[in-house]
Amino acid sequence: MTNDNQNFIQGCFSNLIKRKVISESDIKQSTVTDKDIEELQDKIGMEIPTIYKDFLKTYYFEFDELDGVIMHRGAYQEHSIMLFPNKDDNFNELCDRWKFYEEDLKMLSNGYLPIGDWGYGWGPLCIDTSKSLDKVKLDDEKTWSIVWFDHEYFFGGETAEDFIKAALPAAPDFKELLSWFFLDELEE
């Protein structure tokens, strides 16, 4: 059974296919269940936001780079993201990536769920689970729940604590991020 989030997510992927950004062979129906998600949450010790759960339960995908137009500091800018591909219902690849970010940077234990890379390897793109979605304002980047961390803090020898403090706004929320990159909502 699909819900509104999954219908939205299916529409996002359909739009990528329609625009010929990906082909139908790049995605397949996910077999992830609510039980799988519960086990994943237990494994990582974090509640995963509902829309990201639904994202994981909608499709597996084999692409990871998308270009789009974003709103940043009141201006439209071309940008790219690389979402971590979900390729199986064991979440092996996702868990490996999350383990890396947790071991080195304590991202998960600080409430940040890595979902990809901002730009071409600029740094991890995360959902800040401490931000309440009902308080997100499109015109106030301080309220945004999608953030990224400049890789220079990580590779520059800074401490994990300094790195976590360096969260930079990327998008208001996960749904808006999908709208920008999957639907080209700001390009039109």
mmCIF file of C-alpha atoms in Angstrom:
data_model
loop_
_atom_site.group_PDB
_atom_site.id
_atom_site.type_symbol
_atom_site.label_atom_id
_atom_site.label_comp_id
_atom_site.label_asym_id
_atom_site.label_seq_id
_atom_site.Cartn_x
_atom_site.Cartn_y
_atom_site.Cartn_z
ATOM 1 C CA MET A 1 0.000 0.000 0.000
ATOM 2 C CA THR A 2 1.376 3.409 -0.930
ATOM 3 C CA ASN A 3 0.916 6.627 0.956
ATOM 4 C CA ASP A 4 1.082 10.283 -0.118
ATOM 5 C CA ASN A 5 4.862 10.401 0.346
ATOM 6 C CA GLN A 6 5.367 7.293 -1.770
ATOM 7 C CA ASN A 7 3.051 8.658 -4.483
ATOM 8 C CA PHE A 8 5.098 11.875 -4.495
ATOM 9 C CA ILE A 9 8.365 9.892 -4.641
ATOM 10 C CA GLN A 10 7.065 7.703 -7.489
ATOM 11 C CA GLY A 11 6.154 10.894 -9.343
ATOM 12 C CA CYS A 12 9.673 12.230 -8.781
ATOM 13 C CA PHE A 13 11.257 9.119 -10.299
ATOM 14 C CA SER A 14 8.718 9.134 -13.166
ATOM 15 C CA ASN A 15 9.707 12.705 -13.915
ATOM 16 C CA LEU A 16 13.395 11.759 -14.090
ATOM 17 C CA ILE A 17 12.503 9.013 -16.575
ATOM 18 C CA LYS A 18 10.292 11.376 -18.596
ATOM 19 C CA ARG A 19 13.113 13.944 -18.746
ATOM 20 C CA LYS A 20 15.517 11.141 -19.771
ATOM 21 C CA VAL A 21 17.783 11.810 -16.783
ATOM 22 C CA ILE A 22 17.532 8.112 -15.903
ATOM 23 C CA SER A 23 16.033 5.091 -17.610
ATOM 24 C CA GLU A 24 13.467 2.686 -16.223
ATOM 25 C CA SER A 25 16.249 0.117 -15.858
ATOM 26 C CA ASP A 26 17.937 2.403 -13.283
ATOM 27 C CA ILE A 27 15.169 1.727 -10.750
ATOM 28 C CA LYS A 28 13.232 -1.243 -9.471
ATOM 29 C CA GLN A 29 10.409 -1.598 -6.974
ATOM 30 C CA SER A 30 11.689 -1.754 -3.413
ATOM 31 C CA THR A 31 10.841 -4.739 -1.242
ATOM 32 C CA VAL A 32 11.758 -2.877 1.961
ATOM 33 C CA THR A 33 9.107 -3.346 4.637
ATOM 34 C CA ASP A 34 8.232 -1.436 7.789
ATOM 35 C CA LYS A 35 9.878 -4.285 9.721
ATOM 36 C CA ASP A 36 13.096 -3.790 7.701
ATOM 37 C CA ILE A 37 13.029 -0.080 8.553
ATOM 38 C CA GLU A 38 12.487 -0.838 12.257
ATOM 39 C CA GLU A 39 15.477 -3.202 12.223
ATOM 40 C CA LEU A 40 17.566 -0.564 10.427
ATOM 41 C CA GLN A 41 16.630 2.052 13.022
ATOM 42 C CA ASP A 42 17.586 -0.348 15.821
ATOM 43 C CA LYS A 43 20.893 -1.039 14.071
ATOM 44 C CA ILE A 44 21.827 2.637 13.727
ATOM 45 C CA GLY A 45 20.189 3.813 16.947
ATOM 46 C CA MET A 46 18.221 6.576 15.266
ATOM 47 C CA GLU A 47 14.647 7.294 14.213
ATOM 48 C CA ILE A 48 14.594 7.792 10.448
ATOM 49 C CA PRO A 49 12.298 10.599 9.235
ATOM 50 C CA THR A 50 9.042 9.336 7.696
ATOM 51 C CA ILE A 51 9.620 10.678 4.195
ATOM 52 C CA TYR A 52 13.079 9.071 4.042
ATOM 53 C CA LYS A 53 11.578 5.761 5.240
ATOM 54 C CA ASP A 54 9.063 6.046 2.402
ATOM 55 C CA PHE A 55 11.887 6.905 -0.016
ATOM 56 C CA LEU A 56 13.676 3.680 0.971
ATOM 57 C CA LYS A 57 10.435 1.695 0.632
ATOM 58 C CA THR A 58 9.563 3.009 -2.850
ATOM 59 C CA TYR A 59 12.457 2.124 -5.189
ATOM 60 C CA TYR A 60 15.942 0.715 -5.327
ATOM 61 C CA PHE A 61 18.079 2.797 -7.643
ATOM 62 C CA GLU A 62 21.407 2.512 -9.421
ATOM 63 C CA PHE A 63 22.218 6.168 -10.110
ATOM 64 C CA ASP A 64 23.600 8.645 -7.652
ATOM 65 C CA GLU A 65 24.249 11.997 -9.338
ATOM 66 C CA LEU A 66 21.586 14.591 -10.096
ATOM 67 C CA ASP A 67 21.852 18.169 -11.313
ATOM 68 C CA GLY A 68 19.259 20.760 -10.453
ATOM 69 C CA VAL A 69 18.528 24.344 -9.545
ATOM 70 C CA ILE A 70 18.465 25.323 -5.885
ATOM 71 C CA MET A 71 17.545 28.415 -3.913
ATOM 72 C CA HIS A 72 20.478 29.647 -1.842
ATOM 73 C CA ARG A 73 20.635 32.972 -0.057
ATOM 74 C CA GLY A 74 17.771 34.309 -2.112
ATOM 75 C CA ALA A 75 19.265 33.394 -5.509
ATOM 76 C CA TYR A 76 18.812 30.518 -7.935
ATOM 77 C CA GLN A 77 21.942 28.437 -8.496
ATOM 78 C CA GLU A 78 22.764 25.328 -10.498
ATOM 79 C CA HIS A 79 23.995 22.552 -8.267
ATOM 80 C CA SER A 80 24.339 18.798 -8.020
ATOM 81 C CA ILE A 81 23.834 16.138 -5.400
ATOM 82 C CA MET A 82 24.853 12.523 -5.182
ATOM 83 C CA LEU A 83 22.304 10.525 -3.193
ATOM 84 C CA PHE A 84 23.493 7.309 -1.624
ATOM 85 C CA PRO A 85 21.956 4.544 -3.730
ATOM 86 C CA ASN A 86 19.661 2.094 -2.020
ATOM 87 C CA LYS A 87 20.418 -1.151 -3.833
ATOM 88 C CA ASP A 88 19.016 -3.822 -1.524
ATOM 89 C CA ASP A 89 16.722 -4.469 1.397
ATOM 90 C CA ASN A 90 19.678 -5.317 3.640
ATOM 91 C CA PHE A 91 20.829 -1.688 3.500
ATOM 92 C CA ASN A 92 24.411 -2.971 3.388
ATOM 93 C CA GLU A 93 25.808 -0.087 1.358
ATOM 94 C CA LEU A 94 23.909 2.557 3.343
ATOM 95 C CA CYS A 95 24.993 1.036 6.655
ATOM 96 C CA ASP A 96 28.620 0.925 5.531
ATOM 97 C CA ARG A 97 28.493 4.613 4.682
ATOM 98 C CA TRP A 98 26.693 5.487 7.925
ATOM 99 C CA LYS A 99 29.225 3.447 9.914
ATOM 100 C CA PHE A 100 32.060 5.472 8.360
ATOM 101 C CA TYR A 101 30.401 8.792 9.231
ATOM 102 C CA GLU A 102 29.580 7.624 12.739
ATOM 103 C CA GLU A 103 33.017 6.214 13.521
ATOM 104 C CA ASP A 104 34.907 9.254 12.276
ATOM 105 C CA LEU A 105 32.466 12.090 12.859
ATOM 106 C CA LYS A 106 29.757 10.915 15.273
ATOM 107 C CA MET A 107 27.147 12.191 12.809
ATOM 108 C CA LEU A 108 24.380 9.737 13.719
ATOM 109 C CA SER A 109 24.822 10.194 17.455
ATOM 110 C CA ASN A 110 24.607 13.963 16.877
ATOM 111 C CA GLY A 111 21.308 13.609 14.986
ATOM 112 C CA TYR A 112 22.571 13.815 11.398
ATOM 113 C CA LEU A 113 21.508 11.091 8.945
ATOM 114 C CA PRO A 114 23.848 11.068 5.908
ATOM 115 C CA ILE A 115 21.863 10.652 2.662
ATOM 116 C CA GLY A 116 24.448 11.609 0.039
ATOM 117 C CA ASP A 117 27.061 14.144 -0.988
ATOM 118 C CA TRP A 118 26.484 17.825 -1.658
ATOM 119 C CA GLY A 119 27.995 18.814 -4.974
ATOM 120 C CA TYR A 120 30.712 16.696 -6.505
ATOM 121 C CA GLY A 121 32.187 15.463 -3.248
ATOM 122 C CA TRP A 122 31.954 18.786 -1.412
ATOM 123 C CA GLY A 123 30.861 16.989 1.749
ATOM 124 C CA PRO A 124 28.161 14.823 3.293
ATOM 125 C CA LEU A 125 24.513 15.767 2.744
ATOM 126 C CA CYS A 126 22.408 14.956 5.808
ATOM 127 C CA ILE A 127 18.971 15.137 7.340
ATOM 128 C CA ASP A 128 19.223 17.047 10.621
ATOM 129 C CA THR A 129 16.763 15.017 12.682
ATOM 130 C CA SER A 130 16.727 17.659 15.432
ATOM 131 C CA LYS A 131 14.863 20.096 13.161
ATOM 132 C CA SER A 132 11.083 19.978 13.368
ATOM 133 C CA LEU A 133 9.483 19.816 9.916
ATOM 134 C CA ASP A 134 6.546 21.952 11.052
ATOM 135 C CA LYS A 135 8.980 24.775 11.823
ATOM 136 C CA VAL A 136 10.728 24.738 8.414
ATOM 137 C CA LYS A 137 10.397 28.031 6.548
ATOM 138 C CA LEU A 138 11.437 28.252 2.903
ATOM 139 C CA ASP A 139 12.781 31.773 3.395
ATOM 140 C CA ASP A 140 14.744 31.012 6.603
ATOM 141 C CA GLU A 141 17.773 28.766 6.012
ATOM 142 C CA LYS A 142 18.367 28.470 9.786
ATOM 143 C CA THR A 143 15.213 26.309 9.972
ATOM 144 C CA TRP A 144 16.200 23.955 7.141
ATOM 145 C CA SER A 145 16.519 20.257 7.967
ATOM 146 C CA ILE A 146 18.751 19.268 5.023
ATOM 147 C CA VAL A 147 22.325 20.322 5.705
ATOM 148 C CA TRP A 148 25.776 19.611 4.348
ATOM 149 C CA PHE A 149 29.248 19.611 5.841
ATOM 150 C CA ASP A 150 32.242 21.036 4.022
ATOM 151 C CA HIS A 151 34.721 18.210 3.387
ATOM 152 C CA GLU A 152 37.599 20.553 4.214
ATOM 153 C CA TYR A 153 36.638 20.325 7.885
ATOM 154 C CA PHE A 154 36.847 16.558 7.714
ATOM 155 C CA PHE A 155 39.978 16.269 5.635
ATOM 156 C CA GLY A 156 41.570 19.323 7.206
ATOM 157 C CA GLY A 157 42.124 17.572 10.535
ATOM 158 C CA GLU A 158 39.396 19.357 12.486
ATOM 159 C CA THR A 159 37.760 17.511 15.376
ATOM 160 C CA ALA A 160 34.414 15.748 14.988
ATOM 161 C CA GLU A 161 32.850 18.371 17.275
ATOM 162 C CA ASP A 162 34.058 21.210 15.033
ATOM 163 C CA PHE A 163 32.808 19.359 11.983
ATOM 164 C CA ILE A 164 29.308 18.891 13.430
ATOM 165 C CA LYS A 165 29.103 22.607 14.323
ATOM 166 C CA ALA A 166 29.801 23.445 10.687
ATOM 167 C CA ALA A 167 26.409 22.305 9.305
ATOM 168 C CA LEU A 168 25.465 24.466 6.325
ATOM 169 C CA PRO A 169 21.896 24.744 4.979
ATOM 170 C CA ALA A 170 21.192 22.803 1.786
ATOM 171 C CA ALA A 171 17.387 22.524 1.447
ATOM 172 C CA PRO A 172 14.310 23.168 3.580
ATOM 173 C CA ASP A 173 13.447 19.466 3.914
ATOM 174 C CA PHE A 174 13.796 16.163 2.070
ATOM 175 C CA LYS A 175 10.602 16.664 0.057
ATOM 176 C CA GLU A 176 11.802 20.070 -1.158
ATOM 177 C CA LEU A 177 15.199 18.581 -2.005
ATOM 178 C CA LEU A 178 13.473 15.972 -4.159
ATOM 179 C CA SER A 179 11.366 18.704 -5.789
ATOM 180 C CA TRP A 180 14.459 20.702 -6.691
ATOM 181 C CA PHE A 181 16.465 17.801 -8.097
ATOM 182 C CA PHE A 182 13.859 15.299 -9.326
ATOM 183 C CA LEU A 183 11.119 17.654 -10.510
ATOM 184 C CA ASP A 184 13.237 20.664 -11.559
ATOM 185 C CA GLU A 185 10.740 22.742 -9.645
ATOM 186 C CA LEU A 186 12.894 25.893 -9.570
ATOM 187 C CA GLU A 187 14.090 25.636 -13.162
ATOM 188 C CA GLU A 188 10.724 26.466 -14.708
#
